């Protein structure tokens, strides 16, 4: 009940004098209360809140998801049934193989489909005769069964002397059948009622397992930010946030939000690959220079993203690894797993490892000088040695090895290499230099041979070659062994082989570490046809190792992780398949340990008649010519006199450098032996030399006893 308020106003307006003051009484009502909100408005607001509430959305998605699981399960079961009853599966596989260009596989699937149709036709023909066969079988089986039961009853009646037992077995079967009918009549009703629900449950289970529902109905998945799947939107967003203003502006102005920049995202080994056509005003090096930021935008580590320049203009190719995939080993080398493998220097390719796409990386070594560099302890020697191990399985190839580290990495080549020098001292550098100079003389001899003469490959390997370039020793004529001047002996010998050696199959392989202009001169590194680099420290070193073209094209060995990417190298060579437009390829090399290398060398030795490895000896040492002849012959049954003279000169230049056939003959005749012809050429038999040594020793023993 509303109350009225009474206000009293005193009228003080000047007027004619009045006999008394007049007081006015005014009644003011309260303001009217607001009109109540209509019920239909309140109901609409409540309904809108209920519909848009997150709990309601979640419940609706849940109901829709499980309902669609049933529909999806029915679709999957129907497709499976259709594939099982028809040749649709074979047709699908055949079309896939044809689309991939694999016609052999397509033909195989076509043949399998034809076999399936033939078997299905036979089954259908059998069904035409099955009712008659079943009826015949039922009649025969029923008659046989009743007869057996009656016979059993007769036996029971005879045994019990009760004629009623004749039908006892038959009645037992009848009672059992009656029991089964009773059980089925009881179970049938609930089974018919529950059957549809059980069928729906089975379909739901299939659909739930296969997640057969639209993406919007599936539950949200929480990702940890590590290993996001690569989608077009993620790639475009990563490029947009790269910090290149022109690129960001161009993506913003594109009607399709940048999707037209991307080519198809392809599975490529342990990652994916996509080509990105950059908009006008954006240079490819602007994207290359921001590799780390691009990788982080793609939720990857820097070493898991590679940016290269393909053949198409204004395009970058992104290879993005699956998270953590590059930290997994690639498996053993085929050299280890396939004991029947052989090599072919001219036509074969060495199985060196795998590229980032997971394809086998096979390198041709034919008439190609080789240079491998990298920081210390990154797998350089193992990578270089694995190539030599493969090539050793070609029995025609000869090796001269100089290991200036001298810790035994090349020990297994003793008995395989014709020369093996191991050690880090200046004296070892001198011996390696003389070995390379001997290779120059062999090259010159081959060059002077009649045109068309074919020569076996001679591989001159110098590991830790920076030791040779940095050696301060000088010869008697004050010529330095190291350095990069025109008077430097090692440098000039390598340059001569680089210039002319490949034409006569005299090849120079060098391994060096931490390259600089001092320990790896420009003319030497540019003389190699195959240049490979493991992890390096700076981009300038990468340019020294691989050349400007490879680095400008995306090669970045300086971005490999020292210690973590051991054995992973960046390769620039015409001897390996490199994707069109790229100047280099990244290879994860197989690791072959010392024991496995020993086993491979044993197989290589078995292919040869026997190789005598010559080791460097101290100068001025007193020589025993007969013993040295036996040493250079080694295990071979015989050796040509010309080869013996060459090996003696290698063994000791001072003692045998000037020897001729007459000197060799004189030493042998003094011991009662002499060279003899073998296939028209003069040769010395190992047994004859050993016999002369034995006779000399026995005579010496007799003289000593007297």
XYZ file of C-alpha atoms in Angstrom, residues 37-460:
424
model
C 9.908 -8.005 -17.647
C 7.661 -10.175 -19.786
C 7.953 -13.882 -19.171
C 8.820 -14.669 -22.811
C 11.845 -12.300 -22.666
C 13.198 -13.927 -19.512
C 12.712 -17.382 -21.049
C 14.597 -16.349 -24.238
C 17.570 -15.049 -22.263
C 17.740 -18.202 -20.179
C 17.488 -20.353 -23.280
C 20.262 -18.397 -25.035
C 22.533 -18.735 -22.000
C 21.810 -22.449 -21.754
C 22.489 -23.031 -25.451
C 25.722 -21.021 -25.586
C 27.148 -22.296 -22.303
C 30.343 -24.303 -22.671
C 28.901 -27.262 -20.779
C 25.985 -27.385 -23.199
C 28.347 -27.289 -26.183
C 30.477 -30.050 -24.717
C 27.417 -32.202 -24.022
C 26.087 -31.614 -27.546
C 29.454 -32.542 -29.070
C 29.575 -35.662 -26.927
C 26.099 -36.786 -28.004
C 26.842 -36.009 -31.643
C 30.217 -37.758 -31.462
C 28.892 -41.010 -30.067
C 25.935 -40.960 -32.444
C 28.243 -40.405 -35.381
C 30.493 -43.198 -34.116
C 27.623 -45.587 -34.838
C 27.116 -44.168 -38.334
C 30.847 -44.188 -38.994
C 31.165 -47.736 -37.696
C 28.349 -48.849 -39.996
C 30.132 -47.201 -42.910
C 33.428 -48.913 -42.022
C 31.811 -52.327 -41.562
C 29.927 -51.897 -44.820
C 33.116 -50.971 -46.671
C 34.930 -53.944 -45.176
C 32.102 -56.244 -46.202
C 32.079 -54.765 -49.687
C 35.852 -55.146 -50.005
C 35.580 -58.727 -48.806
C 32.867 -59.641 -51.290
C 34.152 -57.704 -54.305
C 37.441 -56.854 -55.986
C 37.199 -53.189 -54.927
C 40.279 -53.482 -52.687
C 42.433 -54.757 -55.533
C 41.124 -52.073 -57.879
C 41.960 -49.398 -55.308
C 45.519 -50.636 -54.787
C 45.998 -50.947 -58.544
C 44.939 -47.326 -59.135
C 47.266 -46.149 -56.374
C 50.220 -47.975 -57.916
C 49.388 -46.568 -61.368
C 49.212 -43.051 -59.956
C 52.652 -43.533 -58.417
C 54.027 -44.757 -61.751
C 54.784 -48.223 -60.386
C 53.384 -50.304 -63.223
C 54.973 -53.524 -61.979
C 53.096 -53.301 -58.675
C 49.920 -52.330 -60.528
C 50.186 -55.453 -62.688
C 50.694 -57.568 -59.569
C 47.520 -56.195 -57.962
C 45.600 -56.747 -61.187
C 46.677 -60.386 -61.178
C 45.632 -60.791 -57.546
C 42.235 -59.286 -58.362
C 41.740 -61.751 -61.209
C 42.585 -64.666 -58.902
C 40.003 -63.362 -56.429
C 37.311 -63.187 -59.136
C 38.082 -66.717 -60.290
C 37.812 -68.078 -56.743
C 34.541 -66.188 -56.187
C 33.091 -67.629 -59.412
C 33.940 -71.164 -58.295
C 32.272 -70.602 -54.925
C 29.092 -69.326 -56.593
C 28.967 -72.307 -58.939
C 29.336 -74.602 -55.950
C 26.325 -72.915 -54.326
C 24.117 -74.045 -57.215
C 24.741 -77.689 -56.317
C 24.908 -77.296 -52.552
C 21.123 -77.689 -51.798
C 20.952 -81.067 -53.556
C 24.189 -82.181 -51.930
C 22.932 -81.024 -48.556
C 19.633 -82.883 -48.951
C 21.414 -86.048 -49.947
C 23.784 -85.728 -47.052
C 20.920 -85.100 -44.633
C 18.996 -88.197 -45.820
C 22.032 -90.399 -45.669
C 23.103 -88.984 -42.310
C 19.615 -89.308 -40.825
C 19.225 -92.888 -41.971
C 22.646 -93.816 -40.702
C 22.027 -92.082 -37.380
C 18.643 -93.759 -36.783
C 20.061 -97.115 -37.760
C 22.950 -96.673 -35.337
C 20.615 -95.697 -32.518
C 18.334 -98.707 -33.155
C 21.315 -101.028 -33.260
C 22.531 -99.572 -29.968
C 19.021 -100.138 -28.499
C 19.023 -103.776 -29.634
C 22.353 -104.310 -27.918
C 20.996 -102.719 -24.734
C 17.777 -104.860 -24.918
C 19.826 -108.043 -25.275
C 22.007 -107.039 -22.363
C 19.100 -106.103 -20.071
C 16.627 -108.660 -21.469
C 14.096 -105.831 -21.716
C 12.551 -105.270 -25.168
C 11.640 -101.648 -24.316
C 15.323 -100.680 -24.305
C 15.375 -100.975 -28.092
C 13.966 -97.415 -28.405
C 15.818 -95.990 -25.370
C 18.722 -94.376 -27.361
C 16.304 -93.033 -29.937
C 14.094 -91.474 -27.238
C 17.126 -89.974 -25.528
C 18.012 -88.112 -28.733
C 14.391 -86.988 -29.123
C 14.367 -85.682 -25.526
C 17.659 -83.827 -26.133
C 16.253 -82.160 -29.244
C 13.148 -81.214 -27.274
C 15.373 -79.627 -24.596
C 17.212 -77.590 -27.202
C 13.909 -76.374 -28.622
C 12.813 -75.351 -25.125
C 16.058 -73.435 -24.507
C 15.838 -71.625 -27.845
C 12.183 -70.685 -27.235
C 13.157 -69.170 -23.866
C 16.237 -67.307 -25.148
C 14.848 -66.212 -28.506
C 12.635 -63.408 -27.178
C 15.339 -61.558 -25.194
C 17.855 -62.248 -27.981
C 15.585 -60.612 -30.555
C 15.085 -57.671 -28.187
C 18.791 -57.211 -27.332
C 20.160 -58.079 -30.788
C 19.732 -54.602 -32.315
C 21.305 -52.975 -29.257
C 24.262 -55.356 -29.391
C 24.654 -54.615 -33.102
C 24.625 -50.866 -32.423
C 27.194 -51.362 -29.647
C 29.448 -53.282 -32.018
C 29.158 -50.541 -34.649
C 29.885 -47.903 -32.004
C 33.014 -49.792 -30.913
C 34.308 -49.889 -34.492
C 33.577 -46.208 -35.054
C 35.100 -45.190 -31.726
C 38.302 -47.096 -32.411
C 38.659 -45.490 -35.853
C 37.560 -42.030 -34.608
C 34.891 -42.054 -37.338
C 33.373 -38.655 -36.619
C 33.875 -35.117 -37.961
C 36.740 -33.123 -36.489
C 34.406 -30.671 -34.747
C 32.767 -33.496 -32.814
C 36.001 -35.117 -31.629
C 37.392 -34.214 -28.211
C 40.013 -31.490 -28.169
C 43.574 -32.769 -27.961
C 46.131 -31.000 -25.824
C 49.524 -30.764 -27.493
C 52.792 -30.163 -25.663
C 54.139 -27.835 -28.342
C 56.836 -30.325 -29.358
C 56.323 -31.998 -32.688
C 53.268 -30.197 -34.039
C 52.088 -31.717 -37.325
C 52.996 -29.529 -40.277
C 49.913 -28.095 -41.962
C 49.562 -25.270 -44.531
C 48.229 -22.884 -41.907
C 51.184 -23.550 -39.583
C 53.697 -22.961 -42.405
C 52.026 -19.718 -43.484
C 51.838 -18.489 -39.883
C 55.528 -19.330 -39.354
C 56.450 -17.317 -42.450
C 54.178 -14.444 -41.465
C 55.823 -14.190 -38.031
C 59.351 -14.442 -39.440
C 60.028 -10.728 -39.007
C 60.220 -9.846 -42.711
C 57.913 -6.818 -43.131
C 57.386 -7.252 -46.874
C 56.465 -10.908 -46.414
C 54.067 -10.185 -43.559
C 52.354 -7.411 -45.524
C 52.016 -9.569 -48.645
C 50.452 -12.459 -46.685
C 48.019 -10.050 -45.025
C 46.913 -8.657 -48.401
C 46.427 -12.077 -50.022
C 42.819 -13.104 -50.380
C 43.602 -16.703 -49.409
C 45.727 -15.712 -46.384
C 48.929 -16.915 -48.059
C 47.826 -20.419 -49.034
C 48.709 -19.806 -52.694
C 52.388 -19.455 -51.762
C 52.632 -23.116 -50.771
C 53.100 -26.138 -52.965
C 51.876 -29.548 -51.813
C 53.290 -30.760 -48.502
C 55.035 -34.052 -49.313
C 56.234 -36.816 -47.031
C 60.033 -36.871 -47.362
C 61.741 -39.510 -45.242
C 61.576 -38.659 -41.542
C 59.912 -35.318 -42.249
C 57.959 -33.305 -44.794
C 58.963 -31.041 -47.655
C 57.198 -28.029 -49.116
C 58.116 -25.429 -51.734
C 57.241 -21.817 -50.895
C 56.956 -19.247 -53.698
C 57.819 -15.923 -52.101
C 55.861 -12.795 -53.011
C 57.459 -9.972 -54.948
C 59.814 -7.893 -52.844
C 60.981 -10.795 -50.632
C 64.399 -12.330 -51.331
C 65.197 -15.968 -50.665
C 68.202 -15.079 -48.493
C 65.889 -13.166 -46.145
C 64.195 -16.471 -45.315
C 67.467 -18.428 -45.235
C 68.989 -15.988 -42.804
C 66.188 -16.545 -40.291
C 66.385 -20.317 -40.106
C 66.362 -20.459 -36.310
C 63.296 -18.247 -35.970
C 61.517 -20.170 -38.716
C 62.266 -23.451 -36.946
C 60.952 -22.136 -33.640
C 57.810 -20.839 -35.357
C 57.308 -24.385 -36.653
C 57.841 -25.799 -33.116
C 61.103 -27.422 -34.188
C 64.743 -27.103 -33.242
C 67.048 -25.296 -35.639
C 68.781 -28.481 -36.785
C 65.401 -29.980 -37.736
C 64.647 -27.407 -40.451
C 66.631 -27.060 -43.685
C 66.114 -24.211 -46.146
C 67.403 -24.740 -49.696
C 66.939 -22.975 -53.016
C 65.280 -25.121 -55.731
C 65.351 -24.482 -59.451
C 62.191 -22.370 -59.582
C 62.703 -18.614 -59.264
C 61.876 -16.793 -56.008
C 61.252 -20.105 -54.240
C 62.588 -21.694 -51.067
C 62.281 -25.367 -50.244
C 61.622 -26.216 -46.613
C 62.425 -29.650 -45.242
C 61.006 -30.061 -41.744
C 61.950 -33.125 -39.731
C 59.631 -34.999 -37.419
C 60.483 -33.912 -33.911
C 63.477 -35.901 -32.641
C 63.793 -37.999 -35.800
C 67.308 -36.766 -36.635
C 68.581 -37.970 -33.275
C 67.724 -41.575 -34.115
C 70.410 -43.836 -35.715
C 69.943 -44.793 -39.362
C 70.998 -48.429 -39.116
C 74.061 -50.404 -40.184
C 75.863 -50.057 -43.486
C 75.086 -52.538 -46.294
C 78.831 -53.265 -46.247
C 78.300 -54.842 -42.838
C 74.973 -56.569 -43.427
C 75.655 -57.913 -46.940
C 78.767 -60.073 -46.915
C 78.395 -60.826 -50.636
C 78.652 -57.167 -51.681
C 81.370 -56.254 -54.155
C 82.409 -52.922 -55.655
C 82.866 -51.572 -59.156
C 85.119 -48.514 -59.355
C 83.900 -47.414 -62.783
C 80.158 -48.114 -62.597
C 79.287 -48.661 -58.948
C 78.253 -46.300 -56.165
C 79.406 -46.480 -52.562
C 76.571 -46.887 -49.993
C 77.537 -43.961 -47.774
C 74.362 -43.397 -45.759
C 70.923 -41.809 -46.096
C 69.731 -38.378 -47.101
C 67.183 -36.476 -45.055
C 64.332 -38.024 -47.045
C 65.420 -41.470 -45.893
C 66.637 -42.511 -49.351
C 69.943 -44.318 -49.743
C 72.812 -41.920 -50.446
C 75.155 -43.645 -52.903
C 78.271 -41.871 -54.143
C 80.145 -42.483 -57.383
C 83.924 -42.357 -56.878
C 84.915 -42.760 -60.514
C 87.664 -40.275 -61.460
C 86.773 -37.866 -58.664
C 89.223 -36.298 -56.231
C 87.792 -36.128 -52.720
C 88.001 -33.720 -49.786
C 86.323 -34.254 -46.407
C 86.652 -31.682 -43.660
C 85.067 -30.815 -40.326
C 85.814 -30.125 -36.701
C 87.719 -32.648 -34.640
C 85.911 -35.800 -33.454
C 82.919 -35.458 -35.798
C 83.402 -38.720 -37.731
C 85.626 -37.536 -40.579
C 87.996 -40.513 -40.557
C 85.146 -43.036 -40.326
C 83.317 -41.366 -43.239
C 86.474 -41.328 -45.366
C 87.389 -44.879 -44.410
C 83.925 -46.235 -45.256
C 84.371 -45.103 -48.864
C 87.758 -46.807 -49.011
C 86.294 -49.984 -47.507
C 83.669 -50.176 -50.247
C 86.179 -49.492 -53.002
C 88.513 -52.124 -51.548
C 85.957 -54.727 -52.634
C 87.059 -54.013 -56.220
C 90.195 -56.124 -56.493
C 91.682 -53.925 -59.235
C 91.973 -50.840 -57.000
C 95.302 -50.044 -55.310
C 95.610 -47.931 -52.154
C 98.432 -45.757 -50.838
C 97.504 -44.536 -47.364
C 99.101 -41.847 -45.214
C 97.567 -41.407 -41.755
C 99.095 -38.359 -40.071
C 97.060 -38.902 -36.917
C 98.755 -42.214 -36.250
C 96.379 -43.699 -33.673
C 95.563 -46.862 -35.634
C 92.401 -45.814 -37.500
C 93.858 -47.334 -40.694
C 95.613 -50.359 -39.162
C 93.272 -52.786 -40.913
C 94.669 -51.670 -44.294
C 97.970 -53.382 -43.474
C 98.068 -56.203 -46.008
C 95.577 -54.437 -48.274
C 97.194 -51.083 -49.080
C 100.404 -51.149 -51.090
C 101.760 -48.384 -48.839
C 100.756 -47.489 -45.303
C 102.373 -44.660 -43.337
C 101.054 -43.878 -39.862
C 102.329 -41.238 -37.480
C 102.057 -37.528 -36.582
C 105.682 -36.416 -36.676
C 107.497 -34.322 -39.250
C 109.330 -37.463 -40.359
C 105.980 -39.063 -41.198
C 104.954 -35.926 -43.099
C 108.150 -36.197 -45.122
C 107.404 -39.833 -45.932
C 103.800 -39.013 -46.909
C 105.041 -36.184 -49.112
C 107.438 -38.532 -50.882
C 104.582 -41.020 -51.296
C 102.436 -38.357 -53.003
C 105.399 -37.379 -55.185
C 105.786 -41.044 -56.188
C 102.110 -40.963 -57.170
C 102.917 -37.982 -59.413
C 105.670 -40.041 -61.087
C 103.225 -42.920 -61.574
C 100.732 -40.479 -63.068
C 103.345 -39.161 -65.489
C 104.279 -42.705 -66.490
C 100.650 -43.481 -67.267
C 100.196 -40.252 -69.207
C 103.132 -41.207 -71.437
C 101.646 -44.619 -72.211
C 100.135 -45.255 -75.668
C 96.676 -43.686 -76.134
C 93.807 -45.941 -75.102
C 95.778 -47.756 -72.404
C 93.539 -48.590 -69.449
C 94.956 -48.247 -65.938
C 93.585 -49.546 -62.639
C 92.642 -46.964 -60.046
C 95.338 -45.754 -57.650
C 93.775 -44.069 -54.613
C 96.177 -41.887 -52.609
